Amino acid sequence: MFKPLSFALVAATVLVASINNPSATLARTCASKCGSHPIQFTPGQHIRVEVINSTPNLIKIQKPSGTDAISLSPGQKLNLEQIEGTEPNTSLIFWSEKGLSLQAIVSKPNFGTLRLELHPTWRSPGDRSLYIMDDGRINVF
């Protein structure tokens, strides 16, 4: 007689405790606290890179695999159409003409566009390159 009664008492206590404290009993996935997913494109996809100079200084941008440096004035926007996801590990390098540190903020405004917005920063040495890996992942160094 005591076993069924004690089992019922324990079960009722656990049930009441879980109702009064739901955050302790609900399992949550990483999606509930992890923030946004990293930016990624489909491997082989044609990617348009949009570069925006949000600094008060002249910025230089270059694709190391064959282009000359392109100057980007303060507030200017540049679209680079020739970035192919089939190229193995494509990269862009960028720097301030005055040697100041830059912060690169990347976003994906639509399916085939990667936006690279360059801002001034006090963090040293700052960001210096955008790396598009052949598996579609985006890294900033």
Coordinates of C-alpha atoms in Angstrom, one line a residue:
M1 CA 0.0 0.0 0.0
F2 CA 2.8 2.4 0.8
K3 CA 4.7 1.8 -2.5
P4 CA 1.8 3.0 -4.8
L5 CA 1.1 5.9 -2.5
S6 CA 4.7 7.1 -2.3
F7 CA 5.1 6.6 -6.1
A8 CA 2.0 8.8 -6.7
L9 CA 3.3 11.4 -4.3
V10 CA 6.7 11.6 -6.1
A11 CA 5.0 11.8 -9.5
A12 CA 2.7 14.5 -8.4
T13 CA 5.6 16.5 -6.9
V14 CA 7.6 16.3 -10.1
L15 CA 4.5 17.3 -12.2
V16 CA 3.8 20.3 -10.0
A17 CA 7.4 21.4 -10.0
S18 CA 7.6 21.2 -13.8
I19 CA 4.5 23.3 -14.2
N20 CA 5.8 26.0 -11.8
N21 CA 9.2 26.1 -13.4
P22 CA 8.8 25.5 -17.1
S23 CA 12.3 26.8 -18.2
A24 CA 14.0 24.1 -16.2
T25 CA 12.0 21.3 -17.9
L26 CA 11.9 22.4 -21.5
A27 CA 14.8 21.3 -23.7
R28 CA 15.9 24.0 -26.1
T29 CA 17.9 23.8 -29.3
C30 CA 20.9 26.0 -30.2
A31 CA 18.6 28.0 -32.4
S32 CA 16.9 29.5 -29.4
K33 CA 20.1 31.3 -28.2
C34 CA 22.9 30.9 -30.9
G35 CA 22.1 33.9 -33.1
S36 CA 22.1 34.0 -36.8
H37 CA 23.6 31.3 -39.1
P38 CA 26.9 32.0 -40.8
I39 CA 26.6 33.3 -44.4
Q40 CA 27.0 30.5 -47.0
F41 CA 26.4 30.1 -50.7
T42 CA 25.8 27.0 -52.8
P43 CA 29.1 25.8 -54.2
G44 CA 29.5 26.7 -57.8
Q45 CA 27.0 29.5 -57.6
H46 CA 27.7 32.9 -59.3
I47 CA 28.1 35.4 -56.6
R48 CA 27.8 39.2 -57.0
V49 CA 29.9 41.0 -54.4
E50 CA 28.8 44.4 -53.4
V51 CA 31.5 46.5 -51.6
I52 CA 30.5 49.6 -49.7
N53 CA 33.1 52.1 -48.3
S54 CA 31.5 53.4 -45.1
T55 CA 34.7 55.1 -44.0
P56 CA 35.8 58.7 -44.4
N57 CA 39.0 57.5 -46.3
L58 CA 40.0 56.1 -49.6
I59 CA 40.0 52.3 -49.6
K60 CA 41.8 49.9 -52.1
I61 CA 40.3 46.6 -53.1
Q62 CA 42.0 43.9 -55.0
K63 CA 41.4 40.3 -56.1
P64 CA 44.8 38.8 -55.7
S65 CA 44.4 36.3 -58.5
G66 CA 44.8 38.9 -61.3
T67 CA 43.2 42.3 -60.9
D68 CA 44.9 45.6 -60.2
A69 CA 43.8 47.5 -57.0
I70 CA 40.6 49.4 -57.4
S71 CA 40.1 52.7 -55.4
L72 CA 36.9 53.2 -53.6
S73 CA 36.1 56.7 -52.4
P74 CA 34.2 57.4 -49.1
G75 CA 30.5 56.4 -49.4
Q76 CA 31.1 54.7 -52.8
K77 CA 29.6 51.3 -53.7
L78 CA 31.2 48.9 -56.1
N79 CA 29.7 45.7 -57.7
L80 CA 32.0 42.9 -58.6
E81 CA 30.3 40.5 -61.0
Q82 CA 33.1 38.2 -61.8
I83 CA 33.2 36.2 -58.6
E84 CA 32.5 32.5 -59.3
G85 CA 31.8 30.0 -56.6
T86 CA 33.6 27.4 -58.8
E87 CA 36.9 29.1 -58.3
P88 CA 38.8 27.4 -55.6
N89 CA 38.9 29.7 -52.5
T90 CA 38.4 33.1 -54.0
S91 CA 39.5 36.1 -52.0
L92 CA 39.4 39.9 -52.0
I93 CA 41.9 42.0 -50.0
F94 CA 41.2 45.5 -48.9
W95 CA 43.1 48.2 -47.1
S96 CA 42.9 51.9 -46.1
E97 CA 45.2 54.2 -48.1
K98 CA 46.1 55.9 -44.7
G99 CA 46.9 52.6 -43.1
L100 CA 43.9 52.7 -40.7
S101 CA 42.2 49.6 -39.4
L102 CA 39.0 48.4 -41.0
Q103 CA 36.0 46.3 -39.9
A104 CA 34.3 44.2 -42.5
I105 CA 30.6 43.5 -42.0
V106 CA 29.2 40.9 -44.4
S107 CA 25.6 40.2 -45.2
K108 CA 23.5 38.3 -47.7
P109 CA 20.8 40.7 -48.9
N110 CA 19.5 38.2 -51.5
F111 CA 20.2 34.8 -53.0
G112 CA 23.2 35.7 -55.2
T113 CA 24.6 38.8 -53.5
L114 CA 27.3 39.1 -50.8
R115 CA 27.5 42.6 -49.3
L116 CA 30.9 43.6 -47.8
E117 CA 30.6 46.9 -45.9
L118 CA 33.8 48.4 -44.7
H119 CA 33.8 50.6 -41.5
P120 CA 36.6 52.3 -39.5
T121 CA 37.6 50.6 -36.3
W122 CA 40.0 51.1 -33.4
R123 CA 40.7 47.4 -33.3
S124 CA 44.2 46.6 -34.5
P125 CA 45.1 45.2 -37.0
G126 CA 41.5 45.0 -38.2
D127 CA 40.0 43.0 -41.0
R128 CA 42.0 42.8 -44.3
S129 CA 40.4 40.1 -46.5
L130 CA 37.2 38.4 -47.5
Y131 CA 37.6 34.7 -48.3
I132 CA 35.0 32.8 -50.3
M133 CA 35.8 29.1 -49.8
D134 CA 34.9 26.6 -52.5
D135 CA 32.4 25.0 -50.2
G136 CA 30.4 28.2 -50.2
R137 CA 31.4 29.5 -46.7
I138 CA 32.5 33.1 -46.1
N139 CA 35.3 34.1 -43.8
V140 CA 36.7 37.5 -43.0
F141 CA 40.3 37.8 -41.8

